[in-house]
């Protein structure tokens, strides 16, 4: 592994501006308090590093929760010898305990340029807030968190983005790291148009140990690109959850414009559109078909899928849709 | 005549853009959106019309655009004497470790080779075929050829490796070949279920997918951990072997551990279905090469053996150059706690370079001499600003460790380094010869806290943090362990420690000899190349690299639970299919380049007309 200077993931200087406001919003104590008592439920993707997650079916010599007995062998710790069994059955058995493993929640934030538009929707802020909420829930429950900002080119000033193949995307393991997560997220600068599938293929090539993959994106791409991303994660054994952040202006374009030259911020392509009743109805149908395709893809790939409209209550999503999807539960 | 890229007709929309530039007002509103792919299905609108007044420039630009679009459409002329196309075949053969698993009719690889042989025999005379071997990386075993004997010889020469499976790159390679050669048949022979290849179902549909193997009878050593405290003897080492039963039935097994030529331990194990057993082995007889093996007759043998290295354990022998009495006392306490250790303390003004000779390592506290110490590895702690060996950028207060390089030997066995918090430190700047192995961050920036590398034939490490007293207190324990781990790396002789790698995964090798190689397969299972040298092992086992007497060990193991979990629901085979159809480029003569040439000429003409137009 070649380390890159981690300065790339932090905003330098104290120039204030939007990132300072976003950081303050992410660290709002009233907001963070709503995530207390929640934990992430992981179905698979356990690593081999010791941790606090209990993994039944893989008994080990030490631990807390008794799971099984096995025959004593020289070298076994005599403290775990079951003396009651020895007295009753005259058999040397040692206790085996439920394995406790570390779970790394990979928060994969797709920060391509589309996340910054429409400007009034605050998709970026909502995506960062969702990433922050998931990181808080994981850290509060003792799980490790790796935050990776996926996307195209690095930001012009070299900060605000950890390229998807950068090993410097840090792992946070303690609650005191929550301000650092907020600093990292507040420095995210949406830019570039690199495909989500390619980005995740490169990411998983560097992170061989599986974990919990929480993909936050606006998924404004063809469904086969999303499927490519899912396949990259599945091939490594990740437990995948798709979290779709959609702008209100994308649901209802009349909030953004009535007529004009539409410009694709990622490709630069343009298209003149005048919003009439017919074009609006056509757009709504195309959007509904896209959302249905994403939901069907998630069902086919056995991943969960949840949608959040920018500006909606993130804590409500955690305790509502994500709880029903089995990702979040009460501790 | 026809076109090879009908989808390129979409580029005709460029004409609409050109027309729009002429037709519409330049002040029209631009609305930035995340994507247009949803809006592509919505009819475009005429926003604002004005009188269309085409001029020569417009017609030239229109002709230029049409020429470019025509080139992009890849027009072709039918060749009157098109050669008769055969049915080329690409065979992708999985040669990963799990293909060594024994089945009823032989190993999975032998079954796969038998099927591949049959596929090659079915080829018509003159048909081309290609052979691709897939393991951790794809490898073209035989390029396109119609020589049946050559193909057969290459197929017979293939053997399964001891590496994990990554089938997707090989399948991508085969798909690429199929797109270049229309009508190509694709066949893949593997024991991996299709859903675990990492490929999309529609891409897999192009393959004749032959899945082999069904048995799940396998016990494996899935990990081997050797914990050895710094500067302790080999007797203090502890070895943990994780043994897993991947079968759905209970299995007995015997685990044996050997150190060098001496048998160390023998354990009888009984593992339940899909159960895991952690076997702890303590107090080895001495240091040396460790071989742990399972004596069990299961289907896959390659993961029944693991090798490791127990270092002989050298005591601490250190020259400490410091003016701090507290630091000298702390290292004195350490030396008295480590049997056989020796720490000599000299002040900065009494330090002489020749006094270092004979020591295993030197530690300079807040002091960097102008010259490197002769023939001794050195750790520089809290180097002052302006020195040339460990350059620093600035002083930082209140920093904490955020990331580290767990594979670096100086950090071997260390965990939870993020517990290190330092009140005062110098932000280091990694010189060319060094690599940052521990990163710390303060309020707004991250910086290297520990850098290490080799310079002028010596190992050098720089630690930005101060070693403030009391060093042996519980609060400073992580920093102390980091320091001792670094000193252990500095004190070990070059080539003395073995390099442990996992098969198929490239690893950076330290400086040292790269040839000759002795080991499994006559040493051909290990590849060393590049500067700095990168090592990749295709075969598990112990390799000795270098001339006799100066050789170093490379220990390769297969630790991959996905590879050891050989159980499959059932063998399966998809119907033979043909790859996505692409027009046959060989039978047609493309004339797209003529269009691009015409576009170039039009561009030059358009520029001339534009340059000579009257000023308006």
GROMACS .gro file of C-alpha atoms in nm, chain A residues 10-295:
model
  286
   10UNK     CA    1  -0.932   1.764   0.466
   11UNK     CA    2  -1.006   2.123   0.377
   12UNK     CA    3  -0.705   2.334   0.450
   13UNK     CA    4  -0.707   2.679   0.598
   14UNK     CA    5  -0.972   2.853   0.798
   15UNK     CA    6  -1.141   3.047   0.522
   16UNK     CA    7  -1.491   2.967   0.642
   17UNK     CA    8  -1.756   2.945   0.374
   18UNK     CA    9  -2.006   2.672   0.293
   19UNK     CA   10  -1.795   2.388   0.430
   20UNK     CA   11  -1.782   2.551   0.772
   21UNK     CA   12  -2.161   2.588   0.773
   22UNK     CA   13  -2.203   2.228   0.655
   23UNK     CA   14  -1.967   2.101   0.925
   24UNK     CA   15  -2.162   2.290   1.190
   25UNK     CA   16  -2.484   2.143   1.053
   26UNK     CA   17  -2.341   1.789   1.057
   27UNK     CA   18  -2.226   1.832   1.417
   28UNK     CA   19  -2.553   1.980   1.543
   29UNK     CA   20  -2.591   1.815   1.888
   30UNK     CA   21  -2.970   1.792   1.860
   31UNK     CA   22  -2.934   1.612   1.530
   32UNK     CA   23  -2.664   1.373   1.657
   33UNK     CA   24  -2.868   1.291   1.967
   34UNK     CA   25  -3.139   1.139   1.746
   35UNK     CA   26  -2.897   0.867   1.632
   36UNK     CA   27  -2.831   0.739   1.983
   37UNK     CA   28  -2.955   0.391   2.058
   38UNK     CA   29  -2.938   0.279   1.695
   39UNK     CA   30  -2.707   0.020   1.545
   40UNK     CA   31  -2.640  -0.119   1.198
   41UNK     CA   32  -2.752  -0.474   1.133
   42UNK     CA   33  -2.501  -0.671   0.926
   43UNK     CA   34  -2.599  -0.992   0.753
   44UNK     CA   35  -2.262  -1.079   0.607
   45UNK     CA   36  -1.926  -0.920   0.537
   46UNK     CA   37  -1.757  -1.006   0.865
   47UNK     CA   38  -1.379  -0.963   0.877
   48UNK     CA   39  -1.121  -1.157   1.078
   49UNK     CA   40  -1.013  -0.873   1.301
   50UNK     CA   41  -1.135  -0.897   1.662
   51UNK     CA   42  -1.424  -0.666   1.738
   52UNK     CA   43  -1.755  -0.633   1.910
   53UNK     CA   44  -1.983  -0.801   1.659
   54UNK     CA   45  -2.088  -1.148   1.764
   55UNK     CA   46  -2.067  -1.406   1.487
   56UNK     CA   47  -2.242  -1.733   1.577
   57UNK     CA   48  -2.115  -2.047   1.407
   58UNK     CA   49  -1.745  -1.971   1.439
   59UNK     CA   50  -1.658  -2.066   1.799
   60UNK     CA   51  -1.321  -1.956   1.933
   61UNK     CA   52  -1.122  -2.026   2.250
   62UNK     CA   53  -1.197  -1.697   2.424
   63UNK     CA   54  -1.486  -1.458   2.435
   64UNK     CA   55  -1.790  -1.366   2.637
   65UNK     CA   56  -2.084  -1.567   2.520
   66UNK     CA   57  -2.063  -1.945   2.555
   67UNK     CA   58  -2.147  -2.119   2.228
   68UNK     CA   59  -2.016  -2.476   2.233
   69UNK     CA   60  -1.790  -2.729   2.396
   70UNK     CA   61  -1.505  -2.918   2.239
   71UNK     CA   62  -1.264  -3.186   2.349
   72UNK     CA   63  -0.973  -3.064   2.554
   73UNK     CA   64  -0.635  -3.065   2.381
   74UNK     CA   65  -0.298  -2.996   2.542
   75UNK     CA   66  -0.231  -2.626   2.522
   76UNK     CA   67  -0.593  -2.522   2.576
   77UNK     CA   68  -0.646  -2.266   2.847
   78UNK     CA   69  -0.735  -2.453   3.169
   79UNK     CA   70  -0.952  -2.161   3.278
   80UNK     CA   71  -1.201  -2.261   3.014
   81UNK     CA   72  -1.214  -2.627   3.119
   82UNK     CA   73  -1.572  -2.713   3.221
   83UNK     CA   74  -1.518  -2.851   3.572
   84UNK     CA   75  -1.886  -2.935   3.620
   85UNK     CA   76  -1.881  -3.161   3.317
   86UNK     CA   77  -1.559  -3.315   3.438
   87UNK     CA   78  -1.717  -3.391   3.776
   88UNK     CA   79  -2.036  -3.536   3.630
   89UNK     CA   80  -1.916  -3.715   3.317
   90UNK     CA   81  -1.545  -3.755   3.376
   91UNK     CA   82  -1.486  -3.594   3.035
   92UNK     CA   83  -1.238  -3.317   2.958
   93UNK     CA   84  -1.431  -3.051   2.769
   94UNK     CA   85  -1.339  -2.688   2.720
   95UNK     CA   86  -1.585  -2.409   2.658
   96UNK     CA   87  -1.587  -2.236   2.321
   97UNK     CA   88  -1.723  -1.888   2.283
   98UNK     CA   89  -1.903  -1.697   2.016
   99UNK     CA   90  -1.653  -1.522   1.790
  100UNK     CA   91  -1.649  -1.144   1.810
  101UNK     CA   92  -1.538  -0.971   1.498
  102UNK     CA   93  -1.481  -0.623   1.376
  103UNK     CA   94  -1.719  -0.491   1.111
  104UNK     CA   95  -1.607  -0.206   0.887
  105UNK     CA   96  -1.893   0.002   0.748
  106UNK     CA   97  -1.771   0.140   0.415
  107UNK     CA   98  -1.962   0.463   0.352
  108UNK     CA   99  -1.915   0.511  -0.021
  109UNK     CA  100  -2.025   0.860  -0.120
  110UNK     CA  101  -2.058   0.906  -0.495
  111UNK     CA  102  -1.949   1.269  -0.529
  112UNK     CA  103  -1.962   1.310  -0.902
  113UNK     CA  104  -2.058   1.653  -1.030
  114UNK     CA  105  -2.427   1.568  -1.051
  115UNK     CA  106  -2.449   1.576  -0.671
  116UNK     CA  107  -2.411   1.955  -0.675
  117UNK     CA  108  -2.710   2.026  -0.900
  118UNK     CA  109  -2.982   2.147  -0.901
  119UNK     CA  110  -2.810   2.397  -0.674
  120UNK     CA  111  -3.116   2.480  -0.468
  121UNK     CA  112  -3.190   2.117  -0.379
  122UNK     CA  113  -2.892   2.067  -0.146
  123UNK     CA  114  -2.839   1.707  -0.252
  124UNK     CA  115  -2.478   1.730  -0.138
  125UNK     CA  116  -2.576   1.846   0.210
  126UNK     CA  117  -2.838   1.576   0.242
  127UNK     CA  118  -2.598   1.307   0.118
  128UNK     CA  119  -2.334   1.423   0.366
  129UNK     CA  120  -2.594   1.431   0.641
  130UNK     CA  121  -2.697   1.075   0.558
  131UNK     CA  122  -2.331   0.963   0.552
  132UNK     CA  123  -2.276   1.139   0.885
  133UNK     CA  124  -2.582   0.973   1.037
  134UNK     CA  125  -2.469   0.626   0.928
  135UNK     CA  126  -2.116   0.693   1.054
  136UNK     CA  127  -2.255   0.808   1.393
  137UNK     CA  128  -2.477   0.502   1.423
  138UNK     CA  129  -2.184   0.272   1.342
  139UNK     CA  130  -1.935   0.446   1.572
  140UNK     CA  131  -2.187   0.466   1.857
  141UNK     CA  132  -2.233   0.090   1.828
  142UNK     CA  133  -1.859   0.025   1.829
  143UNK     CA  134  -1.824  -0.051   1.460
  144UNK     CA  135  -1.543   0.083   1.244
  145UNK     CA  136  -1.621   0.327   0.964
  146UNK     CA  137  -1.429   0.393   0.645
  147UNK     CA  138  -1.549   0.697   0.453
  148UNK     CA  139  -1.457   0.701   0.086
  149UNK     CA  140  -1.550   0.980  -0.151
  150UNK     CA  141  -1.589   0.830  -0.495
  151UNK     CA  142  -1.594   1.031  -0.809
  152UNK     CA  143  -1.386   1.167  -1.094
  153UNK     CA  144  -1.092   1.399  -1.075
  154UNK     CA  145  -0.949   1.542  -0.758
  155UNK     CA  146  -1.071   1.882  -0.651
  156UNK     CA  147  -0.877   2.175  -0.799
  157UNK     CA  148  -0.706   2.260  -0.474
  158UNK     CA  149  -0.619   1.899  -0.405
  159UNK     CA  150  -0.841   1.869  -0.102
  160UNK     CA  151  -1.194   1.767  -0.029
  161UNK     CA  152  -1.173   1.435  -0.200
  162UNK     CA  153  -1.009   1.104  -0.140
  163UNK     CA  154  -0.975   0.941  -0.482
  164UNK     CA  155  -1.149   0.607  -0.480
  165UNK     CA  156  -0.826   0.414  -0.495
  166UNK     CA  157  -0.664   0.617  -0.222
  167UNK     CA  158  -0.567   0.412   0.082
  168UNK     CA  159  -0.577   0.733   0.280
  169UNK     CA  160  -0.956   0.708   0.306
  170UNK     CA  161  -0.930   0.679   0.682
  171UNK     CA  162  -1.082   0.422   0.915
  172UNK     CA  163  -1.254   0.567   1.219
  173UNK     CA  164  -1.308   0.343   1.519
  174UNK     CA  165  -1.395   0.569   1.809
  175UNK     CA  166  -1.678   0.807   1.890
  176UNK     CA  167  -1.429   1.088   1.934
  177UNK     CA  168  -1.363   1.061   1.562
  178UNK     CA  169  -1.710   1.197   1.478
  179UNK     CA  170  -1.581   1.557   1.434
  180UNK     CA  171  -1.316   1.424   1.195
  181UNK     CA  172  -1.583   1.250   0.991
  182UNK     CA  173  -1.774   1.580   0.977
  183UNK     CA  174  -1.460   1.766   0.866
  184UNK     CA  175  -1.400   1.513   0.593
  185UNK     CA  176  -1.758   1.524   0.468
  186UNK     CA  177  -1.777   1.903   0.484
  187UNK     CA  178  -1.475   1.917   0.253
  188UNK     CA  179  -1.633   1.706  -0.019
  189UNK     CA  180  -1.629   1.888  -0.352
  190UNK     CA  181  -1.851   1.723  -0.617
  191UNK     CA  182  -1.665   1.706  -0.942
  192UNK     CA  183  -1.592   1.477  -1.233
  193UNK     CA  184  -1.792   1.221  -1.418
  194UNK     CA  185  -1.617   0.893  -1.350
  195UNK     CA  186  -1.853   0.595  -1.355
  196UNK     CA  187  -1.971   0.453  -1.025
  197UNK     CA  188  -1.905   0.098  -1.143
  198UNK     CA  189  -1.542   0.167  -1.238
  199UNK     CA  190  -1.484   0.360  -0.917
  200UNK     CA  191  -1.613   0.075  -0.701
  201UNK     CA  192  -1.417  -0.183  -0.898
  202UNK     CA  193  -1.100   0.007  -0.820
  203UNK     CA  194  -1.207   0.052  -0.459
  204UNK     CA  195  -1.281  -0.316  -0.401
  205UNK     CA  196  -0.958  -0.413  -0.572
  206UNK     CA  197  -0.776  -0.234  -0.289
  207UNK     CA  198  -1.009  -0.342  -0.007
  208UNK     CA  199  -1.015  -0.718  -0.017
  209UNK     CA  200  -1.165  -0.770   0.328
  210UNK     CA  201  -1.546  -0.757   0.303
  211UNK     CA  202  -1.766  -0.532   0.510
  212UNK     CA  203  -2.086  -0.337   0.506
  213UNK     CA  204  -2.110  -0.127   0.188
  214UNK     CA  205  -2.342   0.176   0.212
  215UNK     CA  206  -2.350   0.331  -0.134
  216UNK     CA  207  -2.486   0.686  -0.130
  217UNK     CA  208  -2.549   0.827  -0.473
  218UNK     CA  209  -2.805   1.009  -0.684
  219UNK     CA  210  -2.788   0.711  -0.927
  220UNK     CA  211  -2.839   0.943  -1.223
  221UNK     CA  212  -2.691   0.686  -1.455
  222UNK     CA  213  -2.800   0.391  -1.658
  223UNK     CA  214  -2.908   0.095  -1.440
  224UNK     CA  215  -2.639  -0.127  -1.593
  225UNK     CA  216  -2.376   0.105  -1.447
  226UNK     CA  217  -2.538   0.058  -1.104
  227UNK     CA  218  -2.543  -0.317  -1.162
  228UNK     CA  219  -2.172  -0.309  -1.246
  229UNK     CA  220  -2.109  -0.134  -0.914
  230UNK     CA  221  -2.317  -0.393  -0.726
  231UNK     CA  222  -2.135  -0.679  -0.896
  232UNK     CA  223  -1.799  -0.530  -0.797
  233UNK     CA  224  -1.907  -0.524  -0.433
  234UNK     CA  225  -2.077  -0.864  -0.442
  235UNK     CA  226  -1.770  -1.026  -0.587
  236UNK     CA  227  -1.585  -0.933  -0.268
  237UNK     CA  228  -1.864  -1.046  -0.037
  238UNK     CA  229  -1.984  -0.705   0.081
  239UNK     CA  230  -2.325  -0.657   0.244
  240UNK     CA  231  -2.466  -0.392   0.010
  241UNK     CA  232  -2.726  -0.120   0.066
  242UNK     CA  233  -2.815   0.137  -0.197
  243UNK     CA  234  -2.914   0.478  -0.062
  244UNK     CA  235  -3.060   0.702  -0.327
  245UNK     CA  236  -3.051   1.077  -0.270
  246UNK     CA  237  -3.281   1.259  -0.510
  247UNK     CA  238  -3.334   1.633  -0.546
  248UNK     CA  239  -3.678   1.784  -0.519
  249UNK     CA  240  -3.608   1.958  -0.848
  250UNK     CA  241  -3.549   1.623  -1.012
  251UNK     CA  242  -3.885   1.498  -0.896
  252UNK     CA  243  -4.060   1.816  -0.996
  253UNK     CA  244  -3.862   2.008  -1.263
  254UNK     CA  245  -4.105   2.301  -1.249
  255UNK     CA  246  -3.927   2.401  -0.928
  256UNK     CA  247  -3.607   2.455  -1.130
  257UNK     CA  248  -3.704   2.590  -1.471
  258UNK     CA  249  -3.988   2.634  -1.713
  259UNK     CA  250  -3.788   2.657  -2.035
  260UNK     CA  251  -3.420   2.672  -2.113
  261UNK     CA  252  -3.111   2.496  -2.237
  262UNK     CA  253  -3.042   2.203  -2.009
  263UNK     CA  254  -2.670   2.141  -1.953
  264UNK     CA  255  -2.533   1.809  -1.829
  265UNK     CA  256  -2.271   1.912  -1.571
  266UNK     CA  257  -2.081   1.586  -1.614
  267UNK     CA  258  -2.068   1.552  -1.991
  268UNK     CA  259  -2.144   1.910  -2.095
  269UNK     CA  260  -2.422   1.793  -2.328
  270UNK     CA  261  -2.717   2.024  -2.377
  271UNK     CA  262  -3.082   1.990  -2.467
  272UNK     CA  263  -3.341   2.263  -2.511
  273UNK     CA  264  -3.656   2.190  -2.318
  274UNK     CA  265  -3.977   2.385  -2.270
  275UNK     CA  266  -4.186   2.242  -1.990
  276UNK     CA  267  -4.535   2.188  -2.121
  277UNK     CA  268  -4.793   1.956  -1.974
  278UNK     CA  269  -4.698   1.694  -2.230
  279UNK     CA  270  -4.320   1.715  -2.177
  280UNK     CA  271  -4.367   1.719  -1.800
  281UNK     CA  272  -4.586   1.408  -1.813
  282UNK     CA  273  -4.331   1.238  -2.038
  283UNK     CA  274  -4.046   1.325  -1.800
  284UNK     CA  275  -4.243   1.197  -1.500
  285UNK     CA  276  -4.301   0.869  -1.681
  286UNK     CA  277  -3.931   0.833  -1.772
  287UNK     CA  278  -3.827   0.914  -1.415
  288UNK     CA  279  -4.077   0.665  -1.270
  289UNK     CA  280  -3.947   0.397  -1.506
  290UNK     CA  281  -3.589   0.472  -1.398
  291UNK     CA  282  -3.678   0.450  -1.030
  292UNK     CA  283  -3.868   0.126  -1.089
  293UNK     CA  284  -3.566  -0.013  -1.274
  294UNK     CA  285  -3.339   0.072  -0.981
  295UNK     CA  286  -3.576  -0.089  -0.733
   0.00000   0.00000   0.00000
